[in-house]
């Protein structure tokens, strides 16, 4: 598919994350109030304002009067397609209603961005084979790196929706119980091995009641965000091996501010990698369900300049979000509008493509170099920025940056 041209000139640049082909959904502040918006080139289109003015009508009652996209998700896939079609009609080159739409455009640069959805529940998967193999090798040796179930089900755990935050939110280094000199002497201290995980988040846009197929699951997915699953490796190592899915992961999860709808990624579908063993039929993919999305991680020390510490691609995953969602429902677990599924860390096969510092520094044994500094894990003041984009011919479908700065731990959270 070629670039779709807009009357907003900046949207036609091959450099923008937000051409007319993308139309990602976010929430921003205009006139002091959070409103639903659509990123287009270097502008944000005030979708709430368009609905108020009668230029965008998705249902009998307003659905953009609360600053989240959940009510649009609830309307279902036909309304999602209608939203994209109407936005396209208003923003395409030669649009007859151009003059009516222009007053609803705001500058993207400097805009205050908020959570684009109310997250219902958060589930985090462990479905990248390179990541699981690296971590398993570190903790259990290369022979037993992957547990026997790993090639048959996407392993996951139920996380916390309460600590999902939007890009730009500072992350406070957590305290936790850490392993001491021996197993009988743990200590309570700030995490000294705080880490990032490069992931993609899938947003569930429809409810389910009972098991769904992989095809049905794919149709339930509203869109995707970049996701940083912040991880305290020392808390994780003590609380449970190998996943440590409780306090090690509870501090925060950062998502990028724009939901890239599934329809925008459609031209970039690709198949999951070859499988060593066949999946059981209920998890088999009916077609390509991953996406070719190039991903990068930048680390910027306090007052310093960014270094790209990892480059990889979402196509490296062993399980797609549709397979993860289908697996999630097999127990009869109902899924809800606004559920967020973390893909699992997206590492590639090479050292430069590892999506966490745990892997990049190999558990701290091989610190990485950043200019005149080194890192095994994050230092106070470090900023992590995830970036991702699918590359089309002359345009790209980008996510906008997913950023978070690590700020120092409290002096003692229990001091009175
Ligand atoms: Mn993770």
mmCIF file of C-alpha atoms and ligand atoms in Angstrom:
data_model
loop_
_atom_site.group_PDB
_atom_site.id
_atom_site.type_symbol
_atom_site.label_atom_id
_atom_site.label_comp_id
_atom_site.label_asym_id
_atom_site.label_seq_id
_atom_site.Cartn_x
_atom_site.Cartn_y
_atom_site.Cartn_z
ATOM 1 C CA UNK A 1 0.000 0.000 0.000
ATOM 2 C CA UNK A 2 1.418 3.450 -0.919
ATOM 3 C CA UNK A 3 1.382 6.635 1.181
ATOM 4 C CA UNK A 4 -2.120 8.072 1.476
ATOM 5 C CA UNK A 5 -1.783 11.825 1.015
ATOM 6 C CA UNK A 6 -3.250 14.341 3.428
ATOM 7 C CA UNK A 7 -3.903 18.087 3.140
ATOM 8 C CA UNK A 8 -1.765 18.359 6.286
ATOM 9 C CA UNK A 9 1.627 18.596 4.591
ATOM 10 C CA UNK A 10 3.688 17.243 7.536
ATOM 11 C CA UNK A 11 1.699 13.995 7.350
ATOM 12 C CA UNK A 12 3.139 13.307 3.870
ATOM 13 C CA UNK A 13 6.764 13.277 5.043
ATOM 14 C CA UNK A 14 8.528 9.884 4.993
ATOM 15 C CA UNK A 15 9.985 10.917 8.379
ATOM 16 C CA UNK A 16 6.737 11.246 10.309
ATOM 17 C CA UNK A 17 5.421 8.432 12.529
ATOM 18 C CA UNK A 18 1.891 9.609 11.792
ATOM 19 C CA UNK A 19 0.911 9.658 8.091
ATOM 20 C CA UNK A 20 -2.733 9.356 7.036
ATOM 21 C CA UNK A 21 -2.200 5.569 6.819
ATOM 22 C CA UNK A 22 -1.645 5.451 10.593
ATOM 23 C CA UNK A 23 -4.257 7.570 12.456
ATOM 24 C CA UNK A 24 -3.271 6.486 15.992
ATOM 25 C CA UNK A 25 -5.487 7.360 18.954
ATOM 26 C CA UNK A 26 -4.438 9.181 22.108
ATOM 27 C CA UNK A 27 -5.573 11.581 24.809
ATOM 28 C CA UNK A 28 -4.163 15.093 25.096
ATOM 29 C CA UNK A 29 -4.860 18.348 26.928
ATOM 30 C CA UNK A 30 -6.501 21.190 24.996
ATOM 31 C CA UNK A 31 -7.851 24.306 26.751
ATOM 32 C CA UNK A 32 -6.927 22.704 30.080
ATOM 33 C CA UNK A 33 -9.097 19.610 29.558
ATOM 34 C CA UNK A 34 -8.050 16.063 28.492
ATOM 35 C CA UNK A 35 -9.654 15.135 25.171
ATOM 36 C CA UNK A 36 -9.479 12.254 22.699
ATOM 37 C CA UNK A 37 -7.139 13.033 19.817
ATOM 38 C CA UNK A 38 -5.699 11.534 16.646
ATOM 39 C CA UNK A 39 -2.054 12.108 15.673
ATOM 40 C CA UNK A 40 -1.578 13.291 12.076
ATOM 41 C CA UNK A 41 1.861 14.534 10.961
ATOM 42 C CA UNK A 42 2.990 17.170 13.476
ATOM 43 C CA UNK A 43 -0.601 17.841 14.618
ATOM 44 C CA UNK A 44 -3.206 16.344 16.946
ATOM 45 C CA UNK A 45 -6.776 16.340 15.694
ATOM 46 C CA UNK A 46 -9.251 16.985 18.521
ATOM 47 C CA UNK A 47 -11.643 14.067 18.004
ATOM 48 C CA UNK A 48 -13.787 15.022 20.997
ATOM 49 C CA UNK A 49 -14.244 18.468 19.434
ATOM 50 C CA UNK A 50 -15.181 16.932 16.084
ATOM 51 C CA UNK A 51 -17.813 14.804 17.787
ATOM 52 C CA UNK A 52 -19.225 17.831 19.658
ATOM 53 C CA UNK A 53 -19.387 19.755 16.374
ATOM 54 C CA UNK A 54 -21.232 16.911 14.624
ATOM 55 C CA UNK A 55 -18.361 16.190 12.235
ATOM 56 C CA UNK A 56 -17.675 12.729 13.682
ATOM 57 C CA UNK A 57 -20.543 10.494 14.719
ATOM 58 C CA UNK A 58 -19.869 6.917 15.833
ATOM 59 C CA UNK A 59 -22.999 6.122 17.846
ATOM 60 C CA UNK A 60 -26.336 7.650 18.826
ATOM 61 C CA UNK A 61 -24.811 8.995 22.046
ATOM 62 C CA UNK A 62 -21.369 10.626 22.353
ATOM 63 C CA UNK A 63 -18.506 8.162 22.868
ATOM 64 C CA UNK A 64 -15.594 10.630 23.006
ATOM 65 C CA UNK A 65 -16.896 12.680 25.942
ATOM 66 C CA UNK A 66 -14.688 10.759 28.382
ATOM 67 C CA UNK A 67 -10.919 11.050 27.832
ATOM 68 C CA UNK A 68 -10.327 7.367 26.984
ATOM 69 C CA UNK A 69 -10.909 5.349 23.822
ATOM 70 C CA UNK A 70 -12.670 2.486 25.671
ATOM 71 C CA UNK A 71 -16.192 3.450 24.559
ATOM 72 C CA UNK A 72 -15.102 3.346 20.924
ATOM 73 C CA UNK A 73 -13.621 -0.117 21.511
ATOM 74 C CA UNK A 74 -16.939 -1.272 22.989
ATOM 75 C CA UNK A 75 -18.737 -0.363 19.754
ATOM 76 C CA UNK A 76 -16.882 -3.143 17.944
ATOM 77 C CA UNK A 77 -14.954 -3.758 14.727
ATOM 78 C CA UNK A 78 -17.522 -2.186 12.365
ATOM 79 C CA UNK A 79 -17.359 1.091 14.293
ATOM 80 C CA UNK A 80 -13.550 0.886 14.337
ATOM 81 C CA UNK A 81 -13.549 0.670 10.549
ATOM 82 C CA UNK A 82 -16.118 3.492 10.315
ATOM 83 C CA UNK A 83 -13.924 5.706 12.526
ATOM 84 C CA UNK A 84 -10.920 5.179 10.267
ATOM 85 C CA UNK A 85 -12.984 5.748 7.127
ATOM 86 C CA UNK A 86 -14.432 9.026 8.453
ATOM 87 C CA UNK A 87 -11.043 10.321 9.656
ATOM 88 C CA UNK A 88 -9.616 9.452 6.252
ATOM 89 C CA UNK A 89 -12.416 11.339 4.529
ATOM 90 C CA UNK A 90 -11.797 14.446 6.674
ATOM 91 C CA UNK A 91 -7.996 14.439 6.368
ATOM 92 C CA UNK A 92 -7.255 13.208 2.846
ATOM 93 C CA UNK A 93 -5.869 15.480 0.177
ATOM 94 C CA UNK A 94 -8.748 17.439 -1.362
ATOM 95 C CA UNK A 95 -11.131 16.785 1.538
ATOM 96 C CA UNK A 96 -14.234 18.963 1.013
ATOM 97 C CA UNK A 97 -14.626 19.605 4.764
ATOM 98 C CA UNK A 98 -11.015 20.769 5.236
ATOM 99 C CA UNK A 99 -11.957 24.265 6.439
ATOM 100 C CA UNK A 100 -14.337 22.872 9.069
ATOM 101 C CA UNK A 101 -11.665 20.476 10.380
ATOM 102 C CA UNK A 102 -8.702 22.898 10.488
ATOM 103 C CA UNK A 103 -9.786 24.648 13.746
ATOM 104 C CA UNK A 104 -9.601 21.276 15.546
ATOM 105 C CA UNK A 105 -5.868 20.810 14.906
ATOM 106 C CA UNK A 106 -3.332 21.379 17.711
ATOM 107 C CA UNK A 107 0.480 21.196 17.689
ATOM 108 C CA UNK A 108 1.814 17.772 18.669
ATOM 109 C CA UNK A 109 5.107 19.172 19.922
ATOM 110 C CA UNK A 110 4.876 20.064 23.590
ATOM 111 C CA UNK A 111 1.374 18.606 23.958
ATOM 112 C CA UNK A 112 0.509 17.055 27.313
ATOM 113 C CA UNK A 113 -0.363 13.415 26.625
ATOM 114 C CA UNK A 114 -2.290 11.070 28.909
ATOM 115 C CA UNK A 115 -3.191 7.382 29.086
ATOM 116 C CA UNK A 116 -5.097 6.632 25.854
ATOM 117 C CA UNK A 117 -7.273 3.992 27.520
ATOM 118 C CA UNK A 118 -8.489 2.924 30.930
ATOM 119 C CA UNK A 119 -6.590 -0.339 31.395
ATOM 120 C CA UNK A 120 -8.958 -3.034 32.654
ATOM 121 C CA UNK A 121 -6.398 -5.727 33.529
ATOM 122 C CA UNK A 122 -2.795 -6.330 32.558
ATOM 123 C CA UNK A 123 -1.335 -9.695 31.574
ATOM 124 C CA UNK A 124 2.323 -10.131 30.760
ATOM 125 C CA UNK A 125 3.639 -12.924 28.575
ATOM 126 C CA UNK A 126 7.044 -14.537 28.291
ATOM 127 C CA UNK A 127 6.740 -15.450 24.649
ATOM 128 C CA UNK A 128 9.993 -14.387 22.992
ATOM 129 C CA UNK A 129 12.128 -17.435 22.353
ATOM 130 C CA UNK A 130 15.484 -15.619 22.285
ATOM 131 C CA UNK A 131 14.680 -13.844 25.558
ATOM 132 C CA UNK A 132 13.455 -17.001 27.287
ATOM 133 C CA UNK A 133 16.494 -18.920 26.026
ATOM 134 C CA UNK A 134 18.911 -16.221 27.210
ATOM 135 C CA UNK A 135 17.319 -15.885 30.640
ATOM 136 C CA UNK A 136 16.938 -19.660 31.007
ATOM 137 C CA UNK A 137 20.585 -20.186 30.066
ATOM 138 C CA UNK A 138 21.692 -17.686 32.712
ATOM 139 C CA UNK A 139 19.607 -19.274 35.458
ATOM 140 C CA UNK A 140 19.484 -22.967 34.539
ATOM 141 C CA UNK A 141 22.212 -23.594 31.964
ATOM 142 C CA UNK A 142 21.914 -23.972 28.190
ATOM 143 C CA UNK A 143 20.703 -27.602 28.425
ATOM 144 C CA UNK A 144 17.567 -26.680 30.371
ATOM 145 C CA UNK A 145 17.087 -23.142 29.100
ATOM 146 C CA UNK A 146 13.512 -23.577 27.896
ATOM 147 C CA UNK A 147 11.078 -25.339 30.233
ATOM 148 C CA UNK A 148 9.280 -28.271 28.524
ATOM 149 C CA UNK A 149 5.971 -26.413 28.217
ATOM 150 C CA UNK A 150 7.529 -23.373 26.531
ATOM 151 C CA UNK A 151 7.190 -24.601 22.927
ATOM 152 C CA UNK A 152 3.532 -25.550 23.489
ATOM 153 C CA UNK A 153 1.953 -22.601 25.308
ATOM 154 C CA UNK A 154 2.672 -18.889 25.591
ATOM 155 C CA UNK A 155 3.640 -18.620 29.271
ATOM 156 C CA UNK A 156 2.237 -15.574 31.038
ATOM 157 C CA UNK A 157 1.173 -14.197 34.355
ATOM 158 C CA UNK A 158 -1.467 -11.798 35.614
ATOM 159 C CA UNK A 159 0.074 -8.394 36.283
ATOM 160 C CA UNK A 160 -1.180 -5.097 37.665
ATOM 161 C CA UNK A 161 -3.270 -2.583 35.729
ATOM 162 C CA UNK A 162 -2.886 -0.039 38.550
ATOM 163 C CA UNK A 163 0.760 0.676 37.767
ATOM 164 C CA UNK A 164 0.479 1.056 33.978
ATOM 165 C CA UNK A 165 1.545 4.631 33.162
ATOM 166 C CA UNK A 166 1.865 6.714 30.027
ATOM 167 C CA UNK A 167 5.183 7.633 28.404
ATOM 168 C CA UNK A 168 6.901 10.548 30.148
ATOM 169 C CA UNK A 169 5.999 9.432 33.678
ATOM 170 C CA UNK A 170 8.996 9.194 36.044
ATOM 171 C CA UNK A 171 9.652 5.753 37.524
ATOM 172 C CA UNK A 172 10.784 5.592 41.139
ATOM 173 C CA UNK A 173 13.386 2.941 41.960
ATOM 174 C CA UNK A 174 11.613 0.426 44.212
ATOM 175 C CA UNK A 175 12.622 -1.080 47.518
ATOM 176 C CA UNK A 176 12.125 -4.783 48.003
ATOM 177 C CA UNK A 177 13.224 -7.904 49.742
ATOM 178 C CA UNK A 178 16.509 -9.104 48.254
ATOM 179 C CA UNK A 179 18.553 -12.247 48.712
ATOM 180 C CA UNK A 180 21.207 -11.798 51.415
ATOM 181 C CA UNK A 181 24.512 -13.582 52.008
ATOM 182 C CA UNK A 182 22.514 -16.804 52.449
ATOM 183 C CA UNK A 183 18.927 -17.963 52.080
ATOM 184 C CA UNK A 184 18.169 -17.287 55.747
ATOM 185 C CA UNK A 185 19.258 -13.660 55.692
ATOM 186 C CA UNK A 186 17.352 -11.595 53.120
ATOM 187 C CA UNK A 187 17.489 -7.815 53.423
ATOM 188 C CA UNK A 188 15.131 -4.950 52.569
ATOM 189 C CA UNK A 189 16.830 -2.408 50.313
ATOM 190 C CA UNK A 190 16.401 -0.437 47.071
ATOM 191 C CA UNK A 191 16.650 -2.628 43.983
ATOM 192 C CA UNK A 192 20.195 -2.467 42.623
ATOM 193 C CA UNK A 193 19.395 -4.411 39.443
ATOM 194 C CA UNK A 194 16.543 -2.382 37.936
ATOM 195 C CA UNK A 195 15.935 -3.120 34.272
ATOM 196 C CA UNK A 196 13.747 -2.478 31.243
ATOM 197 C CA UNK A 197 11.953 -4.929 28.953
ATOM 198 C CA UNK A 198 11.188 -3.982 25.349
ATOM 199 C CA UNK A 199 7.701 -5.266 24.516
ATOM 200 C CA UNK A 200 4.638 -4.608 22.422
ATOM 201 C CA UNK A 201 1.287 -4.270 24.209
ATOM 202 C CA UNK A 202 -1.894 -5.581 22.582
ATOM 203 C CA UNK A 203 -5.149 -3.871 23.564
ATOM 204 C CA UNK A 204 -8.250 -6.056 23.771
ATOM 205 C CA UNK A 205 -11.210 -4.198 22.274
ATOM 206 C CA UNK A 206 -14.016 -6.716 22.795
ATOM 207 C CA UNK A 207 -15.291 -8.816 25.682
ATOM 208 C CA UNK A 208 -15.207 -12.608 25.588
ATOM 209 C CA UNK A 209 -17.163 -15.194 27.498
ATOM 210 C CA UNK A 210 -15.532 -18.586 27.150
ATOM 211 C CA UNK A 211 -12.764 -19.914 24.914
ATOM 212 C CA UNK A 212 -12.119 -18.139 21.596
ATOM 213 C CA UNK A 213 -10.184 -19.291 18.539
ATOM 214 C CA UNK A 214 -6.986 -17.619 17.356
ATOM 215 C CA UNK A 215 -8.958 -16.046 14.481
ATOM 216 C CA UNK A 216 -11.581 -14.668 16.872
ATOM 217 C CA UNK A 217 -8.847 -13.430 19.204
ATOM 218 C CA UNK A 218 -7.158 -11.533 16.380
ATOM 219 C CA UNK A 219 -10.450 -9.816 15.558
ATOM 220 C CA UNK A 220 -10.847 -8.796 19.225
ATOM 221 C CA UNK A 221 -7.555 -6.872 19.227
ATOM 222 C CA UNK A 222 -8.164 -3.135 18.856
ATOM 223 C CA UNK A 223 -4.570 -2.019 18.532
ATOM 224 C CA UNK A 224 -1.024 -1.976 19.818
ATOM 225 C CA UNK A 225 1.299 0.212 21.889
ATOM 226 C CA UNK A 226 4.979 0.011 22.776
ATOM 227 C CA UNK A 227 5.408 -1.290 26.305
ATOM 228 C CA UNK A 228 8.276 -1.168 28.795
ATOM 229 C CA UNK A 229 7.867 -3.863 31.445
ATOM 230 C CA UNK A 230 10.187 -2.390 34.112
ATOM 231 C CA UNK A 231 11.738 -5.244 36.077
ATOM 232 C CA UNK A 232 13.690 -5.415 39.361
ATOM 233 C CA UNK A 233 15.978 -8.387 38.736
ATOM 234 C CA UNK A 234 17.211 -8.727 42.328
ATOM 235 C CA UNK A 235 13.663 -8.715 43.724
ATOM 236 C CA UNK A 236 12.750 -11.200 40.968
ATOM 237 C CA UNK A 237 15.677 -13.531 41.772
ATOM 238 C CA UNK A 238 14.590 -13.839 45.407
ATOM 239 C CA UNK A 239 10.791 -13.966 45.094
ATOM 240 C CA UNK A 240 10.450 -16.688 42.478
ATOM 241 C CA UNK A 241 12.546 -18.342 39.773
ATOM 242 C CA UNK A 242 12.489 -18.034 36.807
ATOM 243 C CA UNK A 243 9.636 -15.590 36.287
ATOM 244 C CA UNK A 244 9.308 -13.647 39.532
ATOM 245 C CA UNK A 245 5.974 -12.225 38.490
ATOM 246 C CA UNK A 246 4.994 -10.343 41.651
ATOM 247 C CA UNK A 247 6.838 -7.373 43.188
ATOM 248 C CA UNK A 248 9.648 -7.539 40.619
ATOM 249 C CA UNK A 249 7.153 -6.370 37.986
ATOM 250 C CA UNK A 250 4.667 -4.362 40.038
ATOM 251 C CA UNK A 251 6.444 -0.992 40.231
ATOM 252 C CA UNK A 252 5.450 0.294 36.813
ATOM 253 C CA UNK A 253 4.717 -0.554 33.182
ATOM 254 C CA UNK A 254 5.081 2.302 30.678
ATOM 255 C CA UNK A 255 3.103 2.426 27.425
ATOM 256 C CA UNK A 256 3.488 4.728 24.432
ATOM 257 C CA UNK A 257 0.772 7.414 24.208
ATOM 258 C CA UNK A 258 -0.751 6.461 20.839
ATOM 259 C CA UNK A 259 -2.788 3.328 20.134
ATOM 260 C CA UNK A 260 -1.871 2.139 16.639
ATOM 261 C CA UNK A 261 -5.015 0.399 15.412
ATOM 262 C CA UNK A 262 -4.697 -3.136 14.070
ATOM 263 C CA UNK A 263 -5.982 -1.981 10.663
ATOM 264 C CA UNK A 264 -2.989 0.377 10.269
ATOM 265 C CA UNK A 265 -0.593 -2.559 10.712
ATOM 266 C CA UNK A 266 -2.435 -4.874 8.315
ATOM 267 C CA UNK A 267 0.056 -4.404 5.387
ATOM 268 C CA UNK A 268 2.935 -5.476 7.650
ATOM 269 C CA UNK A 269 1.695 -8.891 8.771
ATOM 270 C CA UNK A 270 4.243 -11.702 8.834
ATOM 271 C CA UNK A 271 4.367 -15.277 10.025
ATOM 272 C CA UNK A 272 5.753 -16.532 13.310
ATOM 273 C CA UNK A 273 9.136 -18.331 13.051
ATOM 274 C CA UNK A 274 9.403 -22.024 12.121
ATOM 275 C CA UNK A 275 8.405 -24.288 14.994
ATOM 276 C CA UNK A 276 10.392 -27.196 16.450
ATOM 277 C CA UNK A 277 7.173 -28.948 17.414
ATOM 278 C CA UNK A 278 3.648 -28.506 16.132
ATOM 279 C CA UNK A 279 1.250 -26.583 18.344
ATOM 280 C CA UNK A 280 -1.967 -28.205 19.493
ATOM 281 C CA UNK A 281 -4.726 -27.342 16.993
ATOM 282 C CA UNK A 282 -6.432 -24.723 19.191
ATOM 283 C CA UNK A 283 -3.269 -22.555 19.131
ATOM 284 C CA UNK A 284 -2.364 -22.994 15.461
ATOM 285 C CA UNK A 285 -2.320 -19.787 13.436
ATOM 286 C CA UNK A 286 -4.713 -19.584 10.478
ATOM 287 C CA UNK A 287 -2.427 -17.018 8.776
ATOM 288 C CA UNK A 288 0.390 -14.559 9.462
ATOM 289 C CA UNK A 289 -0.294 -12.876 12.793
ATOM 290 C CA UNK A 290 2.934 -11.129 13.723
ATOM 291 C CA UNK A 291 3.974 -7.761 12.291
ATOM 292 C CA UNK A 292 7.224 -6.482 10.803
ATOM 293 C CA UNK A 293 7.893 -3.660 13.277
ATOM 294 C CA UNK A 294 11.486 -2.439 13.723
ATOM 295 C CA UNK A 295 12.208 -1.639 17.375
ATOM 296 C CA UNK A 296 14.950 0.274 19.183
ATOM 297 C CA UNK A 297 15.934 1.021 22.766
ATOM 298 C CA UNK A 298 17.819 4.214 23.697
ATOM 299 C CA UNK A 299 19.483 4.790 27.068
ATOM 300 C CA UNK A 300 20.221 8.425 28.011
ATOM 301 C CA UNK A 301 22.199 9.060 31.213
ATOM 302 C CA UNK A 302 21.313 12.149 33.265
ATOM 303 C CA UNK A 303 22.656 15.165 31.350
ATOM 304 C CA UNK A 304 24.108 12.910 28.640
ATOM 305 C CA UNK A 305 23.233 11.974 25.089
ATOM 306 C CA UNK A 306 21.304 8.885 23.960
ATOM 307 C CA UNK A 307 22.943 5.601 22.973
ATOM 308 C CA UNK A 308 20.936 2.998 21.079
ATOM 309 C CA UNK A 309 21.537 -0.158 23.147
ATOM 310 C CA UNK A 310 19.288 -2.590 21.227
ATOM 311 C CA UNK A 311 17.736 -2.996 17.768
ATOM 312 C CA UNK A 312 15.295 -5.792 17.067
ATOM 313 C CA UNK A 313 11.951 -6.568 15.404
ATOM 314 C CA UNK A 314 8.541 -7.731 16.641
ATOM 315 C CA UNK A 315 8.653 -10.520 14.034
ATOM 316 C CA UNK A 316 11.133 -12.347 16.309
ATOM 317 C CA UNK A 317 8.301 -13.404 18.656
ATOM 318 C CA UNK A 318 7.419 -17.100 18.897
ATOM 319 C CA UNK A 319 3.745 -16.446 19.703
ATOM 320 C CA UNK A 320 1.494 -13.689 18.330
ATOM 321 C CA UNK A 321 -0.810 -11.607 20.522
ATOM 322 C CA UNK A 322 -3.761 -13.437 18.948
ATOM 323 C CA UNK A 323 -2.339 -16.782 20.111
ATOM 324 C CA UNK A 324 -1.691 -15.328 23.559
ATOM 325 C CA UNK A 325 -5.220 -13.983 23.800
ATOM 326 C CA UNK A 326 -6.737 -17.277 22.597
ATOM 327 C CA UNK A 327 -4.653 -19.188 25.164
ATOM 328 C CA UNK A 328 -5.765 -16.721 27.861
ATOM 329 C CA UNK A 329 -9.413 -17.668 27.266
ATOM 330 C CA UNK A 330 -8.982 -21.472 27.225
ATOM 331 C CA UNK A 331 -9.750 -21.728 30.941
ATOM 332 C CA UNK A 332 -12.990 -19.835 30.418
ATOM 333 C CA UNK A 333 -11.388 -16.649 31.769
ATOM 334 C CA UNK A 334 -13.487 -13.730 30.461
ATOM 335 C CA UNK A 335 -11.515 -10.983 28.716
ATOM 336 C CA UNK A 336 -12.695 -7.380 28.831
ATOM 337 C CA UNK A 337 -12.526 -4.221 26.766
ATOM 338 C CA UNK A 338 -9.333 -2.425 27.828
ATOM 339 C CA UNK A 339 -7.335 -5.499 28.794
ATOM 340 C CA UNK A 340 -3.647 -5.046 28.023
ATOM 341 C CA UNK A 341 -1.381 -7.968 27.041
ATOM 342 C CA UNK A 342 2.402 -7.528 27.156
ATOM 343 C CA UNK A 343 4.065 -9.565 24.412
ATOM 344 C CA UNK A 344 7.080 -10.642 26.453
ATOM 345 C CA UNK A 345 10.558 -9.243 25.889
ATOM 346 C CA UNK A 346 11.353 -8.977 22.195
ATOM 347 C CA UNK A 347 14.962 -10.084 21.824
ATOM 348 C CA UNK A 348 16.520 -11.108 18.527
ATOM 349 C CA UNK A 349 19.168 -13.750 17.846
ATOM 350 C CA UNK A 350 22.203 -11.437 18.115
ATOM 351 C CA UNK A 351 23.802 -9.748 21.096
ATOM 352 C CA UNK A 352 22.821 -6.290 19.784
ATOM 353 C CA UNK A 353 19.180 -7.294 19.532
ATOM 354 C CA UNK A 354 18.542 -8.186 23.169
ATOM 355 C CA UNK A 355 15.594 -6.341 24.683
ATOM 356 C CA UNK A 356 16.719 -6.099 28.331
ATOM 357 C CA UNK A 357 19.871 -5.115 30.210
ATOM 358 C CA UNK A 358 19.785 -8.500 31.959
ATOM 359 C CA UNK A 359 20.541 -10.044 28.569
ATOM 360 C CA UNK A 360 22.673 -7.210 27.142
ATOM 361 C CA UNK A 361 25.040 -7.301 30.150
ATOM 362 C CA UNK A 362 24.562 -11.065 30.588
ATOM 363 C CA UNK A 363 23.445 -10.792 34.200
ATOM 364 C CA UNK A 364 25.964 -8.000 34.886
ATOM 365 C CA UNK A 365 28.993 -10.047 33.784
ATOM 366 C CA UNK A 366 29.521 -8.076 30.548
ATOM 367 C CA UNK A 367 28.608 -4.403 31.162
ATOM 368 C CA UNK A 368 27.710 -2.444 28.046
ATOM 369 C CA UNK A 369 29.475 0.781 27.040
ATOM 370 C CA UNK A 370 27.741 4.172 26.765
ATOM 371 C CA UNK A 371 30.326 6.747 25.677
ATOM 372 C CA UNK A 372 32.637 7.067 28.689
ATOM 373 C CA UNK A 373 30.291 5.128 30.987
ATOM 374 C CA UNK A 374 29.260 1.491 31.394
ATOM 375 C CA UNK A 375 25.987 -0.112 32.489
ATOM 376 C CA UNK A 376 24.936 -3.491 33.813
ATOM 377 C CA UNK A 377 21.599 -2.238 35.120
ATOM 378 C CA UNK A 378 19.926 1.186 35.259
ATOM 379 C CA UNK A 379 21.424 4.080 37.257
ATOM 380 C CA UNK A 380 19.361 6.861 38.839
ATOM 381 C CA UNK A 381 18.658 9.547 36.247
ATOM 382 C CA UNK A 382 18.790 7.146 33.283
ATOM 383 C CA UNK A 383 16.044 7.627 30.698
ATOM 384 C CA UNK A 384 14.874 4.691 28.580
ATOM 385 C CA UNK A 385 13.143 5.413 25.275
ATOM 386 C CA UNK A 386 11.551 2.693 23.153
ATOM 387 C CA UNK A 387 10.797 3.436 19.501
ATOM 388 C CA UNK A 388 9.026 1.340 16.916
ATOM 389 C CA UNK A 389 7.820 1.636 13.339
ATOM 390 C CA UNK A 390 6.647 -0.504 10.448
ATOM 391 C CA UNK A 391 8.311 0.690 7.244
ATOM 392 C CA UNK A 392 6.132 1.099 4.160
ATOM 393 C CA UNK A 393 7.112 2.430 0.716
ATOM 394 C CA UNK A 394 7.758 6.125 1.389
ATOM 395 C CA UNK A 395 6.002 6.210 4.754
ATOM 396 C CA UNK A 396 6.090 4.536 8.129
ATOM 397 C CA UNK A 397 3.585 3.509 10.767
ATOM 398 C CA UNK A 398 5.204 4.671 14.003
ATOM 399 C CA UNK A 399 4.173 4.496 17.628
ATOM 400 C CA UNK A 400 5.764 7.683 18.997
ATOM 401 C CA UNK A 401 8.345 7.326 21.775
ATOM 402 C CA UNK A 402 7.751 5.325 24.954
ATOM 403 C CA UNK A 403 9.909 7.073 27.552
ATOM 404 C CA UNK A 404 10.547 6.823 31.268
ATOM 405 C CA UNK A 405 13.203 8.228 33.586
ATOM 406 C CA UNK A 406 14.393 6.312 36.631
ATOM 407 C CA UNK A 407 14.416 8.570 39.698
ATOM 408 C CA UNK A 408 16.112 7.728 43.025
ATOM 409 C CA UNK A 409 14.517 5.446 45.605
ATOM 410 C CA UNK A 410 12.877 6.977 48.658
ATOM 411 C CA UNK A 411 15.362 7.251 51.541
ATOM 412 C CA UNK A 412 13.442 4.668 53.591
ATOM 413 C CA UNK A 413 9.793 4.018 52.786
ATOM 414 C CA UNK A 414 9.071 2.798 56.342
ATOM 415 C CA UNK A 415 10.825 5.644 58.222
ATOM 416 C CA UNK A 416 8.298 7.338 60.564
HETATM 417 MN MN1 LIG B 1 7.993 -8.858 30.492
#
